[in-house]
Amino acid sequence: MNRWTFFILLLLAGTAVKAQYSQEWVIGGRINYMNGGRVLMPDGERKKAGYTIKVAPSLAYFIRNGLAVGVGVGYEYTKDLRGRQHTGEIVPFIRYDFGGGQVRPFLRAETGWGWGRSYMKEGNDGKHFLWTSTLKPGVWIRITDRWAAEATFSSLQYKRVKATDLETDETITRDKWKFRWLDISFGFACIFRW
């Protein structure tokens, strides 16, 4: 074995030893923004279709190296041409990190429920309850012993929404699968041991 191979193996082993995450708590949060683009109106005018912003603080525990369980609490605000909507969520999750070292790709599976209210420009206001299950791939980057950054890039989501019109009391239930190629979110996390 030449000295460069030995040096690289020693460096990789040192990185793996330093990056053991077992029995660590992580307090984190993510934020994402999705622009709805523009819509061509019947009169030829282009209007902004709206946007969605979501913040989601979370608490997780690494039960072993590379495997974390946790819960997130989210708030989502959507504004579009029809009105605006507020949604709160409670989402338990499990996350598996692939590989070792300071930079780890991961897969996060989450499922949970939410509730909210809609305020429409034309038509009736409503309330909604939802159940979601989502898979999100991403990257976790350990910056220091206490801080990390993460980013997710896409998502596969199943959503069941039960919406009720507050004026007519009519209820509609919808089931929907959705794949978002660019469902990007960024977050930071504080890591500690008790």
mmCIF file with all atom_site columns, C-alpha atoms in Angstrom:
data_model
loop_
_atom_site.group_PDB
_atom_site.id
_atom_site.type_symbol
_atom_site.label_atom_id
_atom_site.label_alt_id
_atom_site.label_comp_id
_atom_site.label_asym_id
_atom_site.label_entity_id
_atom_site.label_seq_id
_atom_site.pdbx_PDB_ins_code
_atom_site.Cartn_x
_atom_site.Cartn_y
_atom_site.Cartn_z
_atom_site.occupancy
_atom_site.B_iso_or_equiv
_atom_site.pdbx_formal_charge
_atom_site.auth_seq_id
_atom_site.auth_comp_id
_atom_site.auth_asym_id
_atom_site.auth_atom_id
_atom_site.pdbx_PDB_model_num
ATOM 1   C CA . MET A 1 1   ? 0.000   0.000  0.000   1.00 0.00 ? 1   MET A CA 1
ATOM 2   C CA . ASN A 1 2   ? 1.518   3.331  -0.977  1.00 0.00 ? 2   ASN A CA 1
ATOM 3   C CA . ARG A 1 3   ? 1.510   6.314  1.385   1.00 0.00 ? 3   ARG A CA 1
ATOM 4   C CA . TRP A 1 4   ? -1.192  8.262  -0.547  1.00 0.00 ? 4   TRP A CA 1
ATOM 5   C CA . THR A 1 5   ? -3.667  5.381  -0.279  1.00 0.00 ? 5   THR A CA 1
ATOM 6   C CA . PHE A 1 6   ? -2.865  5.069  3.435   1.00 0.00 ? 6   PHE A CA 1
ATOM 7   C CA . PHE A 1 7   ? -3.288  8.841  3.917   1.00 0.00 ? 7   PHE A CA 1
ATOM 8   C CA . ILE A 1 8   ? -6.672  8.894  2.129   1.00 0.00 ? 8   ILE A CA 1
ATOM 9   C CA . LEU A 1 9   ? -7.932  5.889  4.141   1.00 0.00 ? 9   LEU A CA 1
ATOM 10  C CA . LEU A 1 10  ? -6.766  7.529  7.382   1.00 0.00 ? 10  LEU A CA 1
ATOM 11  C CA . LEU A 1 11  ? -8.504  10.784 6.429   1.00 0.00 ? 11  LEU A CA 1
ATOM 12  C CA . LEU A 1 12  ? -11.762 8.987  5.574   1.00 0.00 ? 12  LEU A CA 1
ATOM 13  C CA . ALA A 1 13  ? -11.641 6.984  8.818   1.00 0.00 ? 13  ALA A CA 1
ATOM 14  C CA . GLY A 1 14  ? -11.055 10.167 10.827  1.00 0.00 ? 14  GLY A CA 1
ATOM 15  C CA . THR A 1 15  ? -13.992 11.885 9.139   1.00 0.00 ? 15  THR A CA 1
ATOM 16  C CA . ALA A 1 16  ? -16.253 8.914  9.800   1.00 0.00 ? 16  ALA A CA 1
ATOM 17  C CA . VAL A 1 17  ? -15.248 8.749  13.472  1.00 0.00 ? 17  VAL A CA 1
ATOM 18  C CA . LYS A 1 18  ? -15.831 12.473 13.971  1.00 0.00 ? 18  LYS A CA 1
ATOM 19  C CA . ALA A 1 19  ? -19.219 12.365 12.232  1.00 0.00 ? 19  ALA A CA 1
ATOM 20  C CA . GLN A 1 20  ? -20.918 9.736  14.401  1.00 0.00 ? 20  GLN A CA 1
ATOM 21  C CA . TYR A 1 21  ? -24.416 11.109 15.034  1.00 0.00 ? 21  TYR A CA 1
ATOM 22  C CA . SER A 1 22  ? -25.813 8.394  17.304  1.00 0.00 ? 22  SER A CA 1
ATOM 23  C CA . GLN A 1 23  ? -27.640 9.643  20.432  1.00 0.00 ? 23  GLN A CA 1
ATOM 24  C CA . GLU A 1 24  ? -27.675 13.277 19.314  1.00 0.00 ? 24  GLU A CA 1
ATOM 25  C CA . TRP A 1 25  ? -30.666 15.621 19.411  1.00 0.00 ? 25  TRP A CA 1
ATOM 26  C CA . VAL A 1 26  ? -31.247 18.013 16.519  1.00 0.00 ? 26  VAL A CA 1
ATOM 27  C CA . ILE A 1 27  ? -33.350 21.173 16.710  1.00 0.00 ? 27  ILE A CA 1
ATOM 28  C CA . GLY A 1 28  ? -33.838 22.492 13.230  1.00 0.00 ? 28  GLY A CA 1
ATOM 29  C CA . GLY A 1 29  ? -36.019 24.339 10.853  1.00 0.00 ? 29  GLY A CA 1
ATOM 30  C CA . ARG A 1 30  ? -36.686 24.600 7.149   1.00 0.00 ? 30  ARG A CA 1
ATOM 31  C CA . ILE A 1 31  ? -38.162 27.272 4.970   1.00 0.00 ? 31  ILE A CA 1
ATOM 32  C CA . ASN A 1 32  ? -39.297 27.014 1.386   1.00 0.00 ? 32  ASN A CA 1
ATOM 33  C CA . TYR A 1 33  ? -40.900 29.327 -1.115  1.00 0.00 ? 33  TYR A CA 1
ATOM 34  C CA . MET A 1 34  ? -42.725 28.340 -4.289  1.00 0.00 ? 34  MET A CA 1
ATOM 35  C CA . ASN A 1 35  ? -43.640 30.925 -6.894  1.00 0.00 ? 35  ASN A CA 1
ATOM 36  C CA . GLY A 1 36  ? -46.822 30.201 -8.838  1.00 0.00 ? 36  GLY A CA 1
ATOM 37  C CA . GLY A 1 37  ? -45.520 31.927 -11.949 1.00 0.00 ? 37  GLY A CA 1
ATOM 38  C CA . ARG A 1 38  ? -47.734 34.091 -14.154 1.00 0.00 ? 38  ARG A CA 1
ATOM 39  C CA . VAL A 1 39  ? -51.156 33.478 -15.679 1.00 0.00 ? 39  VAL A CA 1
ATOM 40  C CA . LEU A 1 40  ? -52.394 34.856 -19.002 1.00 0.00 ? 40  LEU A CA 1
ATOM 41  C CA . MET A 1 41  ? -55.813 36.412 -18.365 1.00 0.00 ? 41  MET A CA 1
ATOM 42  C CA . PRO A 1 42  ? -58.618 36.418 -21.015 1.00 0.00 ? 42  PRO A CA 1
ATOM 43  C CA . ASP A 1 43  ? -57.964 40.112 -21.751 1.00 0.00 ? 43  ASP A CA 1
ATOM 44  C CA . GLY A 1 44  ? -54.291 39.378 -22.513 1.00 0.00 ? 44  GLY A CA 1
ATOM 45  C CA . GLU A 1 45  ? -52.936 40.735 -19.237 1.00 0.00 ? 45  GLU A CA 1
ATOM 46  C CA . ARG A 1 46  ? -50.322 38.669 -17.382 1.00 0.00 ? 46  ARG A CA 1
ATOM 47  C CA . LYS A 1 47  ? -50.940 38.397 -13.645 1.00 0.00 ? 47  LYS A CA 1
ATOM 48  C CA . LYS A 1 48  ? -48.873 36.793 -10.938 1.00 0.00 ? 48  LYS A CA 1
ATOM 49  C CA . ALA A 1 49  ? -50.466 33.438 -10.093 1.00 0.00 ? 49  ALA A CA 1
ATOM 50  C CA . GLY A 1 50  ? -49.386 33.649 -6.462  1.00 0.00 ? 50  GLY A CA 1
ATOM 51  C CA . TYR A 1 51  ? -46.931 32.035 -4.104  1.00 0.00 ? 51  TYR A CA 1
ATOM 52  C CA . THR A 1 52  ? -46.605 29.655 -1.177  1.00 0.00 ? 52  THR A CA 1
ATOM 53  C CA . ILE A 1 53  ? -44.252 30.082 1.766   1.00 0.00 ? 53  ILE A CA 1
ATOM 54  C CA . LYS A 1 54  ? -43.747 27.429 4.434   1.00 0.00 ? 54  LYS A CA 1
ATOM 55  C CA . VAL A 1 55  ? -41.774 27.373 7.681   1.00 0.00 ? 55  VAL A CA 1
ATOM 56  C CA . ALA A 1 56  ? -41.277 24.132 9.605   1.00 0.00 ? 56  ALA A CA 1
ATOM 57  C CA . PRO A 1 57  ? -39.317 23.876 12.862  1.00 0.00 ? 57  PRO A CA 1
ATOM 58  C CA . SER A 1 58  ? -38.506 20.326 13.975  1.00 0.00 ? 58  SER A CA 1
ATOM 59  C CA . LEU A 1 59  ? -37.002 18.205 16.744  1.00 0.00 ? 59  LEU A CA 1
ATOM 60  C CA . ALA A 1 60  ? -35.253 14.899 15.958  1.00 0.00 ? 60  ALA A CA 1
ATOM 61  C CA . TYR A 1 61  ? -33.193 12.248 17.712  1.00 0.00 ? 61  TYR A CA 1
ATOM 62  C CA . PHE A 1 62  ? -30.562 10.028 16.071  1.00 0.00 ? 62  PHE A CA 1
ATOM 63  C CA . ILE A 1 63  ? -31.408 6.602  17.480  1.00 0.00 ? 63  ILE A CA 1
ATOM 64  C CA . ARG A 1 64  ? -28.317 5.213  15.771  1.00 0.00 ? 64  ARG A CA 1
ATOM 65  C CA . ASN A 1 65  ? -25.745 6.529  13.350  1.00 0.00 ? 65  ASN A CA 1
ATOM 66  C CA . GLY A 1 66  ? -27.567 7.682  10.212  1.00 0.00 ? 66  GLY A CA 1
ATOM 67  C CA . LEU A 1 67  ? -31.130 7.029  11.447  1.00 0.00 ? 67  LEU A CA 1
ATOM 68  C CA . ALA A 1 68  ? -33.207 9.796  13.029  1.00 0.00 ? 68  ALA A CA 1
ATOM 69  C CA . VAL A 1 69  ? -36.823 10.015 14.173  1.00 0.00 ? 69  VAL A CA 1
ATOM 70  C CA . GLY A 1 70  ? -38.581 13.269 14.928  1.00 0.00 ? 70  GLY A CA 1
ATOM 71  C CA . VAL A 1 71  ? -41.541 15.562 14.599  1.00 0.00 ? 71  VAL A CA 1
ATOM 72  C CA . GLY A 1 72  ? -42.021 18.800 12.705  1.00 0.00 ? 72  GLY A CA 1
ATOM 73  C CA . VAL A 1 73  ? -44.578 21.544 13.142  1.00 0.00 ? 73  VAL A CA 1
ATOM 74  C CA . GLY A 1 74  ? -45.315 23.538 10.008  1.00 0.00 ? 74  GLY A CA 1
ATOM 75  C CA . TYR A 1 75  ? -47.127 26.677 8.943   1.00 0.00 ? 75  TYR A CA 1
ATOM 76  C CA . GLU A 1 76  ? -47.965 27.314 5.281   1.00 0.00 ? 76  GLU A CA 1
ATOM 77  C CA . TYR A 1 77  ? -49.365 30.482 3.720   1.00 0.00 ? 77  TYR A CA 1
ATOM 78  C CA . THR A 1 78  ? -50.650 30.456 0.133   1.00 0.00 ? 78  THR A CA 1
ATOM 79  C CA . LYS A 1 79  ? -51.855 33.452 -1.845  1.00 0.00 ? 79  LYS A CA 1
ATOM 80  C CA . ASP A 1 80  ? -53.163 33.204 -5.403  1.00 0.00 ? 80  ASP A CA 1
ATOM 81  C CA . LEU A 1 81  ? -55.725 34.763 -7.749  1.00 0.00 ? 81  LEU A CA 1
ATOM 82  C CA . ARG A 1 82  ? -58.632 33.170 -5.855  1.00 0.00 ? 82  ARG A CA 1
ATOM 83  C CA . GLY A 1 83  ? -57.675 34.257 -2.327  1.00 0.00 ? 83  GLY A CA 1
ATOM 84  C CA . ARG A 1 84  ? -55.421 33.171 0.508   1.00 0.00 ? 84  ARG A CA 1
ATOM 85  C CA . GLN A 1 85  ? -55.067 30.113 2.715   1.00 0.00 ? 85  GLN A CA 1
ATOM 86  C CA . HIS A 1 86  ? -53.437 29.343 6.076   1.00 0.00 ? 86  HIS A CA 1
ATOM 87  C CA . THR A 1 87  ? -52.494 25.774 7.067   1.00 0.00 ? 87  THR A CA 1
ATOM 88  C CA . GLY A 1 88  ? -50.893 24.321 10.200  1.00 0.00 ? 88  GLY A CA 1
ATOM 89  C CA . GLU A 1 89  ? -49.350 20.837 10.280  1.00 0.00 ? 89  GLU A CA 1
ATOM 90  C CA . ILE A 1 90  ? -47.936 18.285 12.720  1.00 0.00 ? 90  ILE A CA 1
ATOM 91  C CA . VAL A 1 91  ? -45.663 15.848 10.889  1.00 0.00 ? 91  VAL A CA 1
ATOM 92  C CA . PRO A 1 92  ? -43.762 12.932 12.504  1.00 0.00 ? 92  PRO A CA 1
ATOM 93  C CA . PHE A 1 93  ? -40.859 11.727 10.339  1.00 0.00 ? 93  PHE A CA 1
ATOM 94  C CA . ILE A 1 94  ? -38.027 9.264  9.968   1.00 0.00 ? 94  ILE A CA 1
ATOM 95  C CA . ARG A 1 95  ? -34.816 10.109 8.144   1.00 0.00 ? 95  ARG A CA 1
ATOM 96  C CA . TYR A 1 96  ? -32.091 7.805  6.868   1.00 0.00 ? 96  TYR A CA 1
ATOM 97  C CA . ASP A 1 97  ? -28.660 9.188  6.000   1.00 0.00 ? 97  ASP A CA 1
ATOM 98  C CA . PHE A 1 98  ? -26.665 7.356  3.327   1.00 0.00 ? 98  PHE A CA 1
ATOM 99  C CA . GLY A 1 99  ? -22.934 7.008  3.822   1.00 0.00 ? 99  GLY A CA 1
ATOM 100 C CA . GLY A 1 100 ? -20.780 8.767  6.364   1.00 0.00 ? 100 GLY A CA 1
ATOM 101 C CA . GLY A 1 101 ? -18.733 11.876 6.719   1.00 0.00 ? 101 GLY A CA 1
ATOM 102 C CA . GLN A 1 102 ? -19.549 15.552 6.882   1.00 0.00 ? 102 GLN A CA 1
ATOM 103 C CA . VAL A 1 103 ? -21.799 15.533 3.788   1.00 0.00 ? 103 VAL A CA 1
ATOM 104 C CA . ARG A 1 104 ? -24.582 12.949 3.724   1.00 0.00 ? 104 ARG A CA 1
ATOM 105 C CA . PRO A 1 105 ? -27.398 12.443 1.240   1.00 0.00 ? 105 PRO A CA 1
ATOM 106 C CA . PHE A 1 106 ? -30.604 11.411 3.006   1.00 0.00 ? 106 PHE A CA 1
ATOM 107 C CA . LEU A 1 107 ? -34.169 10.280 2.429   1.00 0.00 ? 107 LEU A CA 1
ATOM 108 C CA . ARG A 1 108 ? -36.864 11.663 4.703   1.00 0.00 ? 108 ARG A CA 1
ATOM 109 C CA . ALA A 1 109 ? -40.287 9.985  5.018   1.00 0.00 ? 109 ALA A CA 1
ATOM 110 C CA . GLU A 1 110 ? -42.956 11.971 6.806   1.00 0.00 ? 110 GLU A CA 1
ATOM 111 C CA . THR A 1 111 ? -46.646 11.575 7.417   1.00 0.00 ? 111 THR A CA 1
ATOM 112 C CA . GLY A 1 112 ? -49.030 13.721 9.391   1.00 0.00 ? 112 GLY A CA 1
ATOM 113 C CA . TRP A 1 113 ? -52.114 15.839 9.506   1.00 0.00 ? 113 TRP A CA 1
ATOM 114 C CA . GLY A 1 114 ? -53.021 19.482 9.162   1.00 0.00 ? 114 GLY A CA 1
ATOM 115 C CA . TRP A 1 115 ? -55.869 21.945 9.334   1.00 0.00 ? 115 TRP A CA 1
ATOM 116 C CA . GLY A 1 116 ? -56.518 25.411 8.017   1.00 0.00 ? 116 GLY A CA 1
ATOM 117 C CA . ARG A 1 117 ? -58.767 28.117 6.715   1.00 0.00 ? 117 ARG A CA 1
ATOM 118 C CA . SER A 1 118 ? -59.342 29.691 3.279   1.00 0.00 ? 118 SER A CA 1
ATOM 119 C CA . TYR A 1 119 ? -60.427 33.257 2.558   1.00 0.00 ? 119 TYR A CA 1
ATOM 120 C CA . MET A 1 120 ? -61.753 33.598 -0.989  1.00 0.00 ? 120 MET A CA 1
ATOM 121 C CA . LYS A 1 121 ? -62.099 36.763 -3.078  1.00 0.00 ? 121 LYS A CA 1
ATOM 122 C CA . GLU A 1 122 ? -65.141 35.410 -4.890  1.00 0.00 ? 122 GLU A CA 1
ATOM 123 C CA . GLY A 1 123 ? -67.190 32.644 -3.370  1.00 0.00 ? 123 GLY A CA 1
ATOM 124 C CA . ASN A 1 124 ? -67.321 31.276 0.116   1.00 0.00 ? 124 ASN A CA 1
ATOM 125 C CA . ASP A 1 125 ? -64.636 30.950 2.757   1.00 0.00 ? 125 ASP A CA 1
ATOM 126 C CA . GLY A 1 126 ? -63.803 27.459 3.928   1.00 0.00 ? 126 GLY A CA 1
ATOM 127 C CA . LYS A 1 127 ? -61.945 25.269 6.353   1.00 0.00 ? 127 LYS A CA 1
ATOM 128 C CA . HIS A 1 128 ? -59.922 22.189 5.549   1.00 0.00 ? 128 HIS A CA 1
ATOM 129 C CA . PHE A 1 129 ? -58.343 19.155 7.167   1.00 0.00 ? 129 PHE A CA 1
ATOM 130 C CA . LEU A 1 130 ? -55.619 17.154 5.459   1.00 0.00 ? 130 LEU A CA 1
ATOM 131 C CA . TRP A 1 131 ? -53.500 14.040 5.720   1.00 0.00 ? 131 TRP A CA 1
ATOM 132 C CA . THR A 1 132 ? -50.176 13.907 3.890   1.00 0.00 ? 132 THR A CA 1
ATOM 133 C CA . SER A 1 133 ? -47.399 11.374 3.335   1.00 0.00 ? 133 SER A CA 1
ATOM 134 C CA . THR A 1 134 ? -44.213 12.604 1.679   1.00 0.00 ? 134 THR A CA 1
ATOM 135 C CA . LEU A 1 135 ? -40.798 11.284 0.567   1.00 0.00 ? 135 LEU A CA 1
ATOM 136 C CA . LYS A 1 136 ? -38.042 13.890 0.242   1.00 0.00 ? 136 LYS A CA 1
ATOM 137 C CA . PRO A 1 137 ? -34.432 13.324 -0.809  1.00 0.00 ? 137 PRO A CA 1
ATOM 138 C CA . GLY A 1 138 ? -31.855 15.825 0.360   1.00 0.00 ? 138 GLY A CA 1
ATOM 139 C CA . VAL A 1 139 ? -28.346 16.601 1.592   1.00 0.00 ? 139 VAL A CA 1
ATOM 140 C CA . TRP A 1 140 ? -27.214 17.112 5.212   1.00 0.00 ? 140 TRP A CA 1
ATOM 141 C CA . ILE A 1 141 ? -23.954 19.052 5.689   1.00 0.00 ? 141 ILE A CA 1
ATOM 142 C CA . ARG A 1 142 ? -22.310 19.055 9.124   1.00 0.00 ? 142 ARG A CA 1
ATOM 143 C CA . ILE A 1 143 ? -20.665 22.481 9.319   1.00 0.00 ? 143 ILE A CA 1
ATOM 144 C CA . THR A 1 144 ? -19.301 22.219 12.894  1.00 0.00 ? 144 THR A CA 1
ATOM 145 C CA . ASP A 1 145 ? -19.857 19.900 15.847  1.00 0.00 ? 145 ASP A CA 1
ATOM 146 C CA . ARG A 1 146 ? -22.938 21.952 16.793  1.00 0.00 ? 146 ARG A CA 1
ATOM 147 C CA . TRP A 1 147 ? -24.327 23.204 13.457  1.00 0.00 ? 147 TRP A CA 1
ATOM 148 C CA . ALA A 1 148 ? -25.524 21.613 10.245  1.00 0.00 ? 148 ALA A CA 1
ATOM 149 C CA . ALA A 1 149 ? -27.283 22.745 7.079   1.00 0.00 ? 149 ALA A CA 1
ATOM 150 C CA . GLU A 1 150 ? -29.706 20.759 4.958   1.00 0.00 ? 150 GLU A CA 1
ATOM 151 C CA . ALA A 1 151 ? -31.481 21.075 1.668   1.00 0.00 ? 151 ALA A CA 1
ATOM 152 C CA . THR A 1 152 ? -34.225 19.017 0.015   1.00 0.00 ? 152 THR A CA 1
ATOM 153 C CA . PHE A 1 153 ? -34.690 19.065 -3.744  1.00 0.00 ? 153 PHE A CA 1
ATOM 154 C CA . SER A 1 154 ? -37.864 17.253 -4.759  1.00 0.00 ? 154 SER A CA 1
ATOM 155 C CA . SER A 1 155 ? -40.818 15.435 -3.238  1.00 0.00 ? 155 SER A CA 1
ATOM 156 C CA . LEU A 1 156 ? -43.331 12.694 -3.869  1.00 0.00 ? 156 LEU A CA 1
ATOM 157 C CA . GLN A 1 157 ? -46.509 13.411 -1.920  1.00 0.00 ? 157 GLN A CA 1
ATOM 158 C CA . TYR A 1 158 ? -49.890 11.846 -1.300  1.00 0.00 ? 158 TYR A CA 1
ATOM 159 C CA . LYS A 1 159 ? -52.448 14.282 0.072   1.00 0.00 ? 159 LYS A CA 1
ATOM 160 C CA . ARG A 1 160 ? -56.043 13.721 1.194   1.00 0.00 ? 160 ARG A CA 1
ATOM 161 C CA . VAL A 1 161 ? -57.950 16.968 1.754   1.00 0.00 ? 161 VAL A CA 1
ATOM 162 C CA . LYS A 1 162 ? -61.407 17.355 3.241   1.00 0.00 ? 162 LYS A CA 1
ATOM 163 C CA . ALA A 1 163 ? -62.646 20.894 2.541   1.00 0.00 ? 163 ALA A CA 1
ATOM 164 C CA . THR A 1 164 ? -65.860 22.394 3.933   1.00 0.00 ? 164 THR A CA 1
ATOM 165 C CA . ASP A 1 165 ? -67.600 25.494 2.577   1.00 0.00 ? 165 ASP A CA 1
ATOM 166 C CA . LEU A 1 166 ? -68.474 27.581 5.652   1.00 0.00 ? 166 LEU A CA 1
ATOM 167 C CA . GLU A 1 167 ? -71.577 29.162 4.100   1.00 0.00 ? 167 GLU A CA 1
ATOM 168 C CA . THR A 1 168 ? -73.256 26.121 2.521   1.00 0.00 ? 168 THR A CA 1
ATOM 169 C CA . ASP A 1 169 ? -71.672 23.488 4.814   1.00 0.00 ? 169 ASP A CA 1
ATOM 170 C CA . GLU A 1 170 ? -70.892 21.401 1.688   1.00 0.00 ? 170 GLU A CA 1
ATOM 171 C CA . THR A 1 171 ? -67.898 19.053 2.096   1.00 0.00 ? 171 THR A CA 1
ATOM 172 C CA . ILE A 1 172 ? -65.564 17.825 -0.651  1.00 0.00 ? 172 ILE A CA 1
ATOM 173 C CA . THR A 1 173 ? -62.858 15.178 -0.222  1.00 0.00 ? 173 THR A CA 1
ATOM 174 C CA . ARG A 1 174 ? -59.940 14.924 -2.680  1.00 0.00 ? 174 ARG A CA 1
ATOM 175 C CA . ASP A 1 175 ? -57.081 12.434 -2.947  1.00 0.00 ? 175 ASP A CA 1
ATOM 176 C CA . LYS A 1 176 ? -54.027 13.454 -4.930  1.00 0.00 ? 176 LYS A CA 1
ATOM 177 C CA . TRP A 1 177 ? -50.527 12.160 -5.736  1.00 0.00 ? 177 TRP A CA 1
ATOM 178 C CA . LYS A 1 178 ? -48.047 14.845 -6.677  1.00 0.00 ? 178 LYS A CA 1
ATOM 179 C CA . PHE A 1 179 ? -44.394 14.724 -7.735  1.00 0.00 ? 179 PHE A CA 1
ATOM 180 C CA . ARG A 1 180 ? -42.570 18.045 -7.540  1.00 0.00 ? 180 ARG A CA 1
ATOM 181 C CA . TRP A 1 181 ? -39.279 17.971 -9.340  1.00 0.00 ? 181 TRP A CA 1
ATOM 182 C CA . LEU A 1 182 ? -38.132 21.274 -7.782  1.00 0.00 ? 182 LEU A CA 1
ATOM 183 C CA . ASP A 1 183 ? -39.625 21.322 -4.292  1.00 0.00 ? 183 ASP A CA 1
ATOM 184 C CA . ILE A 1 184 ? -36.615 23.050 -2.751  1.00 0.00 ? 184 ILE A CA 1
ATOM 185 C CA . SER A 1 185 ? -36.252 23.836 0.933   1.00 0.00 ? 185 SER A CA 1
ATOM 186 C CA . PHE A 1 186 ? -33.282 24.947 3.024   1.00 0.00 ? 186 PHE A CA 1
ATOM 187 C CA . GLY A 1 187 ? -32.700 24.611 6.718   1.00 0.00 ? 187 GLY A CA 1
ATOM 188 C CA . PHE A 1 188 ? -30.231 24.819 9.581   1.00 0.00 ? 188 PHE A CA 1
ATOM 189 C CA . ALA A 1 189 ? -29.972 22.643 12.652  1.00 0.00 ? 189 ALA A CA 1
ATOM 190 C CA . CYS A 1 190 ? -28.427 22.880 16.106  1.00 0.00 ? 190 CYS A CA 1
ATOM 191 C CA . ILE A 1 191 ? -27.024 19.569 17.363  1.00 0.00 ? 191 ILE A CA 1
ATOM 192 C CA . PHE A 1 192 ? -26.577 18.685 21.036  1.00 0.00 ? 192 PHE A CA 1
ATOM 193 C CA . ARG A 1 193 ? -26.287 15.739 23.443  1.00 0.00 ? 193 ARG A CA 1
ATOM 194 C CA . TRP A 1 194 ? -28.040 15.362 26.775  1.00 0.00 ? 194 TRP A CA 1
#
